[in-house]
């Protein structure tokens, strides 16, 4: 849990177990947001003294900024959407944006950087999620959950703690969109990292990938704890099971 600051209904940097229900605002508006890191076979001694010349290459490889994406949909985006159609039909505008933003960073606290570990091995590290389409899906479901809570006269400590009850149509629709957005976010990070590695190795003149870690830190999933299947929502936190590899970024 790298951060711990105010979020919608719950803090960013928390883990929330629920039984028979899911809180969409707790998952957050950037569904599937997370980290990807690649350990390379390069060492600090392989890098130039000044990395400023690499910045234009990085900017070309990974589009960044509010609403920004590729000018045209990439082959990686077309290939991914061919086998991962969205469960909820998109408008023409949503579909175009989702395709063009596939393989782009976004804004806010999303970042891409070249790092050195304690052994001076070079890593590429990237933080991003499901971009504009994930945000739109999340906001629509959060609004729906609030409407249902109001209609049911639920007494909530915060309106953003409104939830969907397992087995209802609203719950099934949210879970389908959420799982799709999580997959989009993970594939988006992979696409960006693939592009970053190609550009970075070309800039250095050599290099190869040794290890890749790609993990969500805005998601919910069924887990079994104390003999019960429950939904565990992690908001700004990744699942640190025994033997799991994860990436914890610094706090903003």
Coordinates of N, CA and C in Angstrom, one line a residue:
X1 N 0.9 -1.2 0.0 CA 0.0 0.0 0.0 C 0.9 1.2 0.0
X2 N 1.3 1.7 -1.2 CA 2.3 2.8 -1.2 C 1.8 4.1 -0.7
X3 N 0.6 4.5 -1.0 CA 0.1 5.7 -0.6 C -0.8 5.6 0.7
X4 N -1.7 6.5 0.9 CA -2.7 6.4 2.0 C -3.3 7.8 2.0
X5 N -4.1 8.1 1.1 CA -4.7 9.4 1.0 C -6.1 9.3 0.6
X6 N -6.8 10.4 0.6 CA -8.3 10.5 0.4 C -8.6 10.0 -1.0
X7 N -9.6 9.1 -1.1 CA -10.1 8.7 -2.4 C -11.6 8.7 -2.3
X8 N -12.3 8.1 -3.3 CA -13.7 8.1 -3.4 C -14.3 7.0 -2.4
X9 N -14.8 7.5 -1.3 CA -15.4 6.6 -0.3 C -14.4 5.9 0.6
X10 N -13.2 5.6 0.1 CA -12.2 4.9 0.9 C -10.8 5.5 0.5
X11 N -9.9 5.3 1.4 CA -8.5 5.8 1.2 C -7.9 5.0 0.0
X12 N -7.0 5.7 -0.7 CA -6.1 5.1 -1.7 C -5.0 4.5 -0.9
X13 N -4.8 3.2 -1.0 CA -3.9 2.5 -0.1 C -4.6 1.7 0.9
X14 N -5.6 0.9 0.5 CA -6.4 0.1 1.5 C -6.9 -1.2 0.8
X15 N -7.2 -2.2 1.7 CA -7.7 -3.5 1.3 C -9.1 -3.7 1.9
X16 N -10.1 -4.0 1.1 CA -11.5 -4.0 1.7 C -12.1 -5.4 1.3
X17 N -12.4 -6.2 2.3 CA -13.1 -7.5 2.1 C -14.6 -7.3 2.2
X18 N -15.4 -7.8 1.2 CA -16.8 -7.8 1.2 C -17.4 -9.1 0.9
X19 N -18.5 -9.4 1.5 CA -19.2 -10.7 1.3 C -20.5 -10.5 0.5
X20 N -20.6 -11.1 -0.7 CA -21.8 -11.0 -1.5 C -22.0 -9.6 -2.1
X21 N -21.0 -8.8 -2.1 CA -21.2 -7.4 -2.7 C -19.9 -6.9 -3.1
X22 N -19.9 -5.9 -4.0 CA -18.7 -5.2 -4.4 C -19.0 -3.7 -4.5
X23 N -18.0 -2.9 -4.0 CA -18.2 -1.4 -4.0 C -17.4 -0.9 -5.2
X24 N -18.0 -0.4 -6.3 CA -17.3 0.0 -7.5 C -16.4 1.2 -7.2
X25 N -16.7 2.1 -6.3 CA -15.9 3.3 -6.1 C -14.6 2.9 -5.3
X26 N -14.7 1.8 -4.6 CA -13.5 1.3 -3.9 C -12.5 0.7 -4.8
X27 N -13.0 0.1 -5.9 CA -12.1 -0.4 -7.0 C -11.4 0.9 -7.6
X28 N -12.2 1.9 -7.8 CA -11.7 3.2 -8.3 C -12.0 3.5 -9.7
X29 N -11.7 4.7 -10.1 CA -12.1 5.1 -11.5 C -11.0 4.8 -12.5
X30 N -9.9 4.3 -12.1 CA -8.9 3.8 -13.0 C -8.8 2.3 -12.8
X31 N -9.8 1.5 -13.3 CA -9.8 0.1 -13.1 C -8.6 -0.6 -13.6
X32 N -8.0 -1.4 -12.8 CA -6.8 -2.2 -13.3 C -5.5 -1.4 -13.3
X33 N -5.6 -0.2 -12.8 CA -4.3 0.6 -12.7 C -3.3 -0.3 -12.0
X34 N -2.0 -0.1 -12.4 CA -1.0 -0.9 -11.8 C 0.4 -0.6 -12.3
X35 N 1.3 -1.5 -12.0 CA 2.7 -1.3 -12.3 C 3.3 -2.4 -13.2
X36 N 4.2 -2.0 -14.0 CA 5.0 -3.0 -14.8 C 6.4 -2.6 -14.7
X37 N 7.3 -3.6 -14.5 CA 8.7 -3.4 -14.4 C 9.5 -4.5 -15.1
X38 N 10.5 -4.1 -15.9 CA 11.3 -5.1 -16.6 C 12.8 -4.9 -16.2
X39 N 13.4 -6.0 -15.7 CA 14.8 -6.1 -15.4 C 15.5 -6.4 -16.7
X40 N 16.5 -5.6 -17.1 CA 17.3 -5.8 -18.3 C 18.6 -6.5 -17.9
X41 N 19.4 -6.8 -19.0 CA 20.7 -7.3 -18.8 C 21.8 -6.2 -18.8
X42 N 21.3 -4.9 -18.7 CA 22.2 -3.8 -18.7 C 22.6 -3.4 -17.3
X43 N 23.7 -2.7 -17.3 CA 24.2 -2.2 -16.0 C 24.4 -0.6 -16.1
X44 N 24.5 0.0 -15.0 CA 24.7 1.5 -15.0 C 25.8 1.9 -15.9
X45 N 26.8 1.1 -16.0 CA 28.0 1.5 -16.8 C 27.7 1.5 -18.3
X46 N 26.5 0.8 -18.7 CA 26.1 0.8 -20.1 C 25.4 2.1 -20.5
X47 N 25.0 2.9 -19.5 CA 24.2 4.1 -19.8 C 25.1 5.3 -20.1
X48 N 24.6 6.2 -20.9 CA 25.4 7.4 -21.1 C 25.4 8.3 -19.9
X49 N 26.4 9.2 -19.8 CA 26.4 10.1 -18.6 C 25.2 11.0 -18.5
X50 N 24.6 11.4 -19.7 CA 23.5 12.2 -19.7 C 22.4 11.5 -20.5
X51 N 21.2 11.3 -19.8 CA 20.1 10.6 -20.5 C 19.1 11.6 -21.2
X52 N 19.4 12.9 -21.2 CA 18.5 13.8 -21.8 C 18.2 13.5 -23.3
X53 N 19.2 13.0 -24.0 CA 19.0 12.6 -25.4 C 18.0 11.5 -25.6
X54 N 17.7 10.8 -24.5 CA 16.7 9.7 -24.6 C 15.3 10.2 -24.5
X55 N 15.0 11.3 -23.9 CA 13.7 11.8 -23.7 C 12.8 11.9 -25.0
X56 N 13.3 12.4 -26.1 CA 12.5 12.4 -27.3 C 12.1 11.0 -27.7
X57 N 13.0 10.1 -27.6 CA 12.7 8.7 -28.0 C 11.6 8.1 -27.1
X58 N 11.7 8.4 -25.8 CA 10.7 7.9 -24.8 C 9.3 8.5 -25.1
X59 N 9.3 9.8 -25.5 CA 8.0 10.5 -25.8 C 7.4 9.9 -27.0
X60 N 8.2 9.5 -28.0 CA 7.6 8.9 -29.2 C 7.1 7.5 -29.0
X61 N 7.8 6.8 -28.1 CA 7.4 5.4 -27.9 C 6.1 5.3 -27.0
X62 N 6.0 6.2 -26.1 CA 4.9 6.2 -25.1 C 4.1 7.5 -25.1
X63 N 3.0 7.7 -25.8 CA 2.3 8.9 -25.7 C 1.8 9.1 -24.3
X64 N 1.8 10.4 -23.9 CA 1.4 10.7 -22.5 C 0.6 12.0 -22.5
X65 N -0.3 12.1 -21.5 CA -1.1 13.3 -21.3 C -2.6 13.0 -21.3
X66 N -3.3 14.0 -20.8 CA -4.8 13.9 -20.7 C -5.4 13.6 -22.0
X67 N -6.1 12.5 -22.2 CA -6.8 12.2 -23.4 C -5.9 11.9 -24.6
X68 N -4.6 11.8 -24.4 CA -3.7 11.5 -25.4 C -3.6 10.0 -25.8
X69 N -3.2 9.7 -27.0 CA -3.0 8.4 -27.4 C -2.2 8.4 -28.7
X70 N -2.2 7.3 -29.4 CA -1.6 7.2 -30.7 C -2.4 7.9 -31.8
X71 N -1.8 8.4 -32.8 CA -2.5 9.1 -33.9 C -3.4 8.1 -34.6
X72 N -3.0 6.9 -34.8 CA -3.7 5.8 -35.4 C -3.6 4.6 -34.5
X73 N -4.6 3.7 -34.5 CA -4.6 2.5 -33.7 C -3.4 1.6 -34.1
X74 N -2.7 1.1 -33.1 CA -1.6 0.3 -33.4 C -2.0 -1.2 -33.8
X75 N -1.0 -1.9 -34.3 CA -1.3 -3.3 -34.6 C -1.5 -4.1 -33.4
X76 N -0.9 -3.7 -32.3 CA -1.1 -4.3 -31.0 C -2.5 -4.1 -30.5
X77 N -3.0 -2.9 -30.7 CA -4.4 -2.6 -30.2 C -5.4 -3.5 -31.0
X78 N -5.2 -3.5 -32.3 CA -6.1 -4.3 -33.2 C -6.1 -5.7 -32.8
X79 N -4.9 -6.3 -32.6 CA -4.8 -7.7 -32.3 C -5.5 -8.0 -30.9
X80 N -5.3 -7.1 -29.9 CA -5.9 -7.4 -28.6 C -7.4 -7.3 -28.7
X81 N -8.0 -6.3 -29.3 CA -9.4 -6.1 -29.4 C -10.1 -7.2 -30.2
X82 N -9.3 -7.8 -31.1 CA -9.9 -8.9 -31.9 C -10.3 -10.1 -31.0
X83 N -9.5 -10.3 -30.0 CA -9.8 -11.5 -29.1 C -10.4 -11.0 -27.7
X84 N -10.5 -9.7 -27.5 CA -11.1 -9.2 -26.3 C -12.2 -8.2 -26.5
X85 N -13.3 -8.6 -27.1 CA -14.4 -7.6 -27.4 C -15.0 -7.2 -26.0
X86 N -15.3 -5.9 -25.9 CA -15.9 -5.4 -24.6 C -17.3 -6.0 -24.4
X87 N -17.6 -6.4 -23.2 CA -18.9 -7.0 -22.9 C -20.1 -6.0 -23.0
X88 N -19.8 -4.7 -22.8 CA -20.8 -3.6 -23.0 C -20.5 -2.9 -24.3
X89 N -21.4 -2.8 -25.2 CA -21.2 -2.1 -26.5 C -20.7 -0.7 -26.3
X90 N -19.7 -0.3 -27.0 CA -19.2 1.1 -26.9 C -19.8 2.0 -28.0
X91 N -19.9 3.3 -27.7 CA -20.2 4.2 -28.8 C -19.1 4.2 -29.7
X92 N -19.3 4.8 -30.9 CA -18.2 4.9 -31.9 C -17.1 5.7 -31.4
X93 N -17.4 6.8 -30.6 CA -16.3 7.6 -30.0 C -15.5 6.9 -29.0
X94 N -16.2 6.1 -28.1 CA -15.5 5.3 -27.1 C -14.6 4.3 -27.7
X95 N -15.1 3.6 -28.7 CA -14.3 2.6 -29.4 C -13.1 3.1 -30.0
X96 N -13.2 4.3 -30.7 CA -12.1 4.9 -31.3 C -11.0 5.3 -30.3
X97 N -11.5 5.9 -29.2 CA -10.6 6.4 -28.1 C -9.9 5.2 -27.4
X98 N -10.6 4.1 -27.2 CA -10.1 2.9 -26.5 C -9.0 2.3 -27.4
X99 N -9.2 2.3 -28.7 CA -8.2 1.7 -29.6 C -7.0 2.6 -29.7
X100 N -7.2 3.9 -29.8 CA -6.0 4.8 -30.0 C -5.2 5.0 -28.7
X101 N -5.9 4.9 -27.5 CA -5.2 5.0 -26.2 C -4.6 3.8 -25.7
X102 N -4.8 2.7 -26.4 CA -4.1 1.4 -26.1 C -2.6 1.6 -26.4
X103 N -1.8 1.4 -25.3 CA -0.4 1.6 -25.5 C 0.0 3.1 -25.2
X104 N -0.8 3.8 -24.3 CA -0.5 5.1 -23.9 C -0.5 5.3 -22.4
X105 N 0.1 6.3 -21.9 CA 0.4 6.4 -20.4 C -0.7 7.1 -19.7
X106 N -1.3 8.2 -20.2 CA -2.3 8.9 -19.4 C -1.6 10.1 -18.7
X107 N -2.2 10.5 -17.6 CA -1.7 11.6 -16.8 C -1.7 11.4 -15.3
X108 N -1.8 12.4 -14.6 CA -1.9 12.3 -13.1 C -0.6 11.8 -12.6
X109 N -0.6 10.7 -11.8 CA 0.6 10.2 -11.2 C 1.2 9.0 -12.0
X110 N 0.7 8.9 -13.3 CA 1.3 7.8 -14.1 C 2.6 8.3 -14.6
X111 N 3.6 7.3 -14.7 CA 4.9 7.7 -15.1 C 5.6 6.5 -15.8
X112 N 6.7 6.9 -16.5 CA 7.6 5.9 -17.0 C 9.0 6.4 -16.7
X113 N 9.9 5.5 -16.2 CA 11.2 5.9 -15.9 C 12.2 4.7 -16.0
X114 N 13.5 5.1 -16.2 CA 14.6 4.2 -16.2 C 15.2 4.2 -14.8
X115 N 15.4 3.0 -14.2 CA 15.8 3.0 -12.8 C 17.0 2.1 -12.7
X116 N 17.7 2.2 -11.6 CA 18.8 1.3 -11.2 C 18.5 0.7 -9.9
X117 N 18.7 -0.6 -9.7 CA 18.5 -1.3 -8.4 C 19.7 -1.2 -7.6
X118 N 19.7 -1.9 -6.5 CA 20.9 -1.8 -5.5 C 22.2 -2.4 -6.1
X119 N 22.0 -3.2 -7.2 CA 23.2 -3.8 -7.8 C 23.5 -3.0 -9.1
X120 N 22.9 -1.9 -9.3 CA 23.1 -1.0 -10.5 C 22.7 -1.7 -11.8
X121 N 21.7 -2.7 -11.7 CA 21.1 -3.2 -12.9 C 20.0 -2.3 -13.3
X122 N 19.9 -2.1 -14.7 CA 18.9 -1.2 -15.2 C 17.5 -1.9 -15.3
X123 N 16.5 -1.2 -14.8 CA 15.1 -1.6 -15.0 C 14.4 -0.5 -15.7
X124 N 13.3 -0.9 -16.4 CA 12.3 0.1 -16.9 C 11.1 -0.1 -16.1
X125 N 10.5 1.0 -15.6 CA 9.3 0.9 -14.7 C 8.3 1.8 -15.2
X126 N 7.0 1.3 -15.2 CA 5.9 2.1 -15.8 C 4.6 1.9 -14.9
X127 N 3.9 3.0 -14.7 CA 2.7 3.0 -13.9 C 1.5 3.6 -14.8
X128 N 0.5 2.7 -15.0 CA -0.7 3.2 -15.8 C -1.8 2.2 -15.7
X129 N -3.0 2.5 -16.3 CA -4.1 1.7 -16.1 C -5.0 1.6 -17.3
X130 N -6.3 1.7 -17.2 CA -7.2 1.4 -18.3 C -7.7 2.7 -19.0
X131 N -6.9 3.7 -18.8 CA -7.1 5.0 -19.6 C -8.6 5.5 -19.6
X132 N -8.9 6.2 -20.6 CA -10.2 6.9 -20.6 C -11.4 5.9 -20.6
X133 N -11.3 4.8 -21.2 CA -12.5 3.9 -21.3 C -12.7 3.3 -19.9
X134 N -11.6 2.9 -19.2 CA -11.8 2.4 -17.8 C -12.5 3.4 -16.9
X135 N -12.1 4.7 -17.1 CA -12.6 5.8 -16.3 C -14.1 5.9 -16.5
X136 N -14.5 5.9 -17.8 CA -15.9 6.0 -18.2 C -16.8 4.9 -17.7
X137 N -16.3 3.7 -17.8 CA -17.0 2.5 -17.3 C -17.2 2.6 -15.8
X138 N -16.1 3.0 -15.1 CA -16.2 3.1 -13.6 C -17.2 4.1 -13.2
X139 N -17.1 5.3 -13.8 CA -18.0 6.4 -13.4 C -19.5 6.0 -13.6
X140 N -19.7 5.3 -14.7 CA -21.1 4.9 -15.0 C -21.6 3.9 -14.0
X141 N -20.8 3.0 -13.6 CA -21.3 2.0 -12.6 C -21.3 2.6 -11.2
X142 N -20.4 3.5 -10.9 CA -20.5 4.2 -9.5 C -21.8 5.0 -9.4
X143 N -22.2 5.7 -10.5 CA -23.4 6.4 -10.5 C -24.6 5.5 -10.4
X144 N -24.6 4.4 -11.1 CA -25.7 3.4 -11.0 C -25.8 2.8 -9.5
X145 N -24.6 2.5 -8.9 CA -24.7 2.0 -7.5 C -25.3 3.1 -6.6
X146 N -24.9 4.3 -6.8 CA -25.5 5.4 -5.9 C -27.0 5.5 -6.1
X147 N -27.4 5.4 -7.3 CA -28.9 5.5 -7.6 C -29.6 4.3 -6.9
X148 N -29.1 3.1 -7.0 CA -29.7 2.0 -6.4 C -29.7 2.1 -4.8
X149 N -28.6 2.6 -4.3 CA -28.5 2.8 -2.8 C -29.6 3.8 -2.4
X150 N -29.8 4.9 -3.2 CA -30.8 5.9 -2.8 C -32.2 5.3 -2.9
X151 N -32.4 4.5 -4.0 CA -33.8 3.9 -4.1 C -34.1 2.9 -3.0
X152 N -33.0 2.2 -2.5 CA -33.2 1.3 -1.4 C -33.1 1.9 0.0
X153 N -32.9 3.2 0.1 CA -32.8 3.9 1.3 C -31.7 3.4 2.2
X154 N -30.6 3.0 1.6 CA -29.4 2.5 2.3 C -28.8 3.7 3.1
X155 N -28.4 3.4 4.4 CA -27.8 4.4 5.2 C -26.3 4.1 5.2
X156 N -25.6 4.9 4.3 CA -24.1 4.7 4.1 C -23.3 5.8 4.8
X157 N -22.2 5.5 5.3 CA -21.3 6.6 5.9 C -20.9 7.5 4.8
X158 N -20.8 7.1 3.6 CA -20.4 7.9 2.4 C -21.1 7.4 1.2
X159 N -21.7 8.3 0.4 CA -22.4 7.8 -0.8 C -21.5 7.0 -1.7
X160 N -20.2 7.2 -1.7 CA -19.3 6.5 -2.6 C -19.1 5.1 -2.1
X161 N -19.7 4.7 -1.0 CA -19.6 3.3 -0.5 C -20.8 2.5 -1.0
X162 N -21.5 3.0 -1.9 CA -22.7 2.3 -2.5 C -22.1 1.0 -3.2
X163 N -22.9 0.0 -3.2 CA -22.4 -1.3 -3.6 C -23.4 -2.0 -4.5
X164 N -23.0 -3.0 -5.2 CA -23.8 -3.9 -6.0 C -23.9 -5.3 -5.3
X165 N -25.1 -5.8 -5.2 CA -25.3 -7.1 -4.5 C -25.1 -8.2 -5.5
X166 N -24.3 -9.2 -5.1 CA -24.0 -10.4 -5.9 C -25.2 -11.0 -6.4
X167 N -25.3 -11.4 -7.7 CA -26.4 -12.1 -8.3 C -27.4 -11.2 -9.0
X168 N -27.3 -9.9 -8.8 CA -28.2 -9.0 -9.5 C -27.6 -8.6 -10.9
X169 N -28.5 -8.2 -11.8 CA -28.0 -7.8 -13.1 C -27.0 -6.7 -13.1
X170 N -27.2 -5.7 -12.1 CA -26.2 -4.6 -12.0 C -24.8 -5.1 -11.6
X171 N -24.8 -6.1 -10.7 CA -23.6 -6.7 -10.2 C -22.9 -7.4 -11.4
X172 N -23.6 -8.2 -12.1 CA -23.0 -9.0 -13.2 C -22.5 -8.0 -14.3
X173 N -23.2 -6.9 -14.6 CA -22.7 -6.0 -15.6 C -21.5 -5.3 -15.2
X174 N -21.4 -4.9 -13.9 CA -20.2 -4.3 -13.4 C -19.0 -5.2 -13.4
X175 N -19.2 -6.4 -12.9 CA -18.0 -7.4 -12.9 C -17.5 -7.7 -14.3
X176 N -18.4 -7.8 -15.3 CA -18.0 -8.0 -16.6 C -17.2 -6.9 -17.2
X177 N -17.6 -5.6 -17.0 CA -16.9 -4.5 -17.4 C -15.6 -4.3 -16.7
X178 N -15.6 -4.6 -15.4 CA -14.4 -4.4 -14.6 C -13.3 -5.4 -15.0
X179 N -13.7 -6.7 -15.2 CA -12.7 -7.7 -15.6 C -12.1 -7.3 -17.0
X180 N -13.0 -6.8 -17.9 CA -12.5 -6.4 -19.2 C -11.5 -5.3 -19.1
X181 N -11.9 -4.3 -18.2 CA -11.0 -3.1 -18.1 C -9.7 -3.5 -17.4
X182 N -9.7 -4.5 -16.5 CA -8.5 -4.9 -15.9 C -7.6 -5.6 -16.9
X183 N -8.2 -6.4 -17.8 CA -7.4 -7.0 -18.8 C -6.8 -6.0 -19.8
X184 N -7.6 -5.0 -20.1 CA -7.2 -3.9 -21.0 C -6.0 -3.1 -20.3
X185 N -6.1 -2.9 -19.0 CA -5.0 -2.2 -18.4 C -3.7 -3.0 -18.4
X186 N -3.8 -4.3 -18.1 CA -2.6 -5.1 -18.1 C -2.0 -5.2 -19.5
X187 N -2.8 -5.3 -20.5 CA -2.3 -5.4 -21.9 C -1.8 -4.1 -22.3
X188 N -2.4 -3.0 -21.8 CA -1.9 -1.6 -22.1 C -0.5 -1.4 -21.6
X189 N -0.3 -1.9 -20.4 CA 1.1 -1.8 -19.8 C 2.1 -2.6 -20.6
X190 N 1.7 -3.8 -21.0 CA 2.6 -4.7 -21.8 C 2.9 -4.0 -23.1
X191 N 1.9 -3.4 -23.7 CA 2.2 -2.8 -25.0 C 3.1 -1.6 -24.9
X192 N 2.9 -0.8 -23.9 CA 3.9 0.3 -23.7 C 5.3 -0.2 -23.4
X193 N 5.4 -1.2 -22.5 CA 6.7 -1.7 -22.2 C 7.4 -2.3 -23.4
X194 N 6.7 -3.0 -24.2 CA 7.3 -3.6 -25.4 C 7.9 -2.5 -26.3
X195 N 7.1 -1.4 -26.4 CA 7.5 -0.2 -27.2 C 8.7 0.5 -26.6
X196 N 8.6 0.6 -25.3 CA 9.7 1.3 -24.5 C 11.0 0.5 -24.6
X197 N 10.9 -0.8 -24.5 CA 12.1 -1.7 -24.6 C 12.8 -1.6 -26.0
X198 N 12.0 -1.6 -27.0 CA 12.5 -1.5 -28.4 C 13.3 -0.2 -28.6
X199 N 12.7 0.9 -28.1 CA 13.3 2.2 -28.3 C 14.5 2.4 -27.4
X200 N 14.4 1.9 -26.2 CA 15.5 2.1 -25.2 C 16.7 1.3 -25.7
X201 N 16.5 0.0 -26.1 CA 17.7 -0.8 -26.5 C 18.3 -0.2 -27.8
X202 N 17.4 0.3 -28.6 CA 18.0 0.9 -29.8 C 18.8 2.2 -29.5
X203 N 18.4 2.9 -28.5 CA 19.1 4.1 -28.0 C 20.5 3.7 -27.4
X204 N 20.5 2.7 -26.6 CA 21.7 2.2 -25.9 C 22.6 1.5 -26.9
X205 N 22.0 0.8 -27.9 CA 22.8 0.0 -28.8 C 22.9 -1.4 -28.5
X206 N 22.2 -1.9 -27.4 CA 22.2 -3.3 -27.1 C 21.2 -3.4 -25.9
X207 N 21.0 -4.7 -25.5 CA 20.2 -4.9 -24.3 C 19.1 -6.0 -24.6
X208 N 18.7 -6.7 -23.5 CA 17.7 -7.7 -23.6 C 16.9 -7.7 -22.3
X209 N 15.6 -8.2 -22.4 CA 14.8 -8.3 -21.2 C 15.1 -9.6 -20.5
X210 N 15.2 -9.5 -19.1 CA 15.5 -10.7 -18.3 C 14.3 -11.1 -17.5
X211 N 13.5 -10.2 -16.9 CA 12.4 -10.5 -16.1 C 11.3 -9.4 -16.2
X212 N 10.0 -9.8 -16.2 CA 8.9 -8.9 -16.3 C 7.9 -9.1 -15.2
X213 N 7.5 -8.0 -14.6 CA 6.5 -8.1 -13.5 C 5.4 -7.1 -13.9
X214 N 4.1 -7.6 -13.9 CA 3.0 -6.8 -14.3 C 1.9 -7.0 -13.3
X215 N 1.6 -6.1 -12.5 CA 0.6 -6.3 -11.4 C -0.4 -5.1 -11.2
X216 N -1.7 -5.5 -11.0 CA -2.7 -4.5 -10.7 C -2.5 -3.9 -9.3
X217 N -3.0 -2.7 -9.0 CA -3.2 -2.3 -7.7 C -4.5 -1.5 -7.5
X218 N -5.4 -1.6 -8.5 CA -6.8 -1.1 -8.4 C -7.7 -2.2 -8.9
X219 N -8.1 -3.1 -8.1 CA -8.9 -4.3 -8.6 C -9.7 -5.0 -7.5
X220 N -10.6 -5.9 -7.9 CA -11.2 -6.7 -6.9 C -11.2 -8.1 -7.5
X221 N -11.2 -9.1 -6.6 CA -11.2 -10.5 -7.0 C -11.7 -11.4 -5.9
X222 N -12.2 -12.6 -6.3 CA -12.7 -13.5 -5.2 C -11.5 -14.2 -4.6
X223 N -11.4 -14.3 -3.3 CA -10.4 -15.0 -2.6 C -11.0 -15.8 -1.5
X224 N -10.3 -16.8 -1.1 CA -10.8 -17.7 0.0 C -10.0 -17.4 1.2
X225 N -10.7 -16.9 2.3 CA -10.1 -16.6 3.6 C -11.0 -17.2 4.7
X226 N -10.3 -17.9 5.6 CA -11.0 -18.5 6.7 C -12.2 -19.4 6.3
X227 N -12.1 -20.1 5.2 CA -13.1 -21.0 4.8 C -14.2 -20.4 4.0
X228 N -14.1 -19.1 3.7 CA -15.2 -18.4 3.0 C -14.6 -17.7 1.7
X229 N -15.5 -17.7 0.6 CA -15.1 -17.0 -0.6 C -15.7 -15.6 -0.4
X230 N -14.8 -14.6 -0.5 CA -15.2 -13.2 -0.4 C -14.5 -12.4 -1.5
X231 N -15.1 -11.2 -1.7 CA -14.5 -10.3 -2.7 C -13.5 -9.5 -1.9
X232 N -12.3 -9.4 -2.4 CA -11.3 -8.5 -1.8 C -10.9 -7.4 -2.8
X233 N -11.2 -6.2 -2.4 CA -10.9 -5.1 -3.2 C -9.6 -4.4 -2.7
X234 N -8.7 -4.2 -3.7 CA -7.4 -3.5 -3.4 C -7.4 -2.2 -4.1
X235 N -7.3 -1.2 -3.4 CA -7.3 0.2 -4.0 C -5.9 0.8 -3.7
X236 N -5.1 0.9 -4.7 CA -3.7 1.4 -4.4 C -2.9 0.4 -3.6
X237 N -3.2 -0.9 -3.8 CA -2.5 -2.0 -3.1 C -2.4 -3.2 -4.0
X238 N -1.3 -4.0 -4.0 CA -1.3 -5.2 -4.8 C -1.3 -6.4 -3.9
X239 N -1.7 -7.5 -4.5 CA -1.8 -8.8 -3.8 C -0.5 -9.4 -3.5
X240 N 0.0 -9.4 -2.3 CA 1.3 -9.9 -2.0 C 1.2 -11.3 -1.4
X241 N 0.8 -12.3 -2.3 CA 0.8 -13.7 -1.8 C 2.2 -14.2 -1.7
X242 N 2.4 -15.3 -1.0 CA 3.7 -15.9 -0.8 C 4.3 -16.2 -2.2
X243 N 5.5 -15.7 -2.4 CA 6.2 -16.0 -3.7 C 5.8 -15.0 -4.8
X244 N 4.8 -14.2 -4.6 CA 4.4 -13.2 -5.6 C 5.4 -12.1 -5.8
X245 N 5.5 -11.7 -7.1 CA 6.4 -10.6 -7.4 C 5.5 -9.4 -7.7
X246 N 5.9 -8.3 -7.1 CA 5.1 -7.0 -7.2 C 6.0 -5.8 -7.3
X247 N 5.4 -4.7 -7.7 CA 6.1 -3.4 -7.8 C 5.4 -2.4 -7.0
X248 N 6.1 -1.8 -6.0 CA 5.5 -0.7 -5.2 C 6.2 0.6 -5.5
X249 N 5.5 1.5 -6.2 CA 6.2 2.8 -6.6 C 6.3 3.7 -5.4
X250 N 7.0 4.8 -5.5 CA 7.1 5.8 -4.5 C 5.8 6.6 -4.4
X251 N 5.6 7.2 -3.3 CA 4.3 8.0 -3.1 C 4.4 9.3 -3.8
X252 N 3.3 9.8 -4.3 CA 3.2 11.1 -4.9 C 2.9 12.1 -3.8

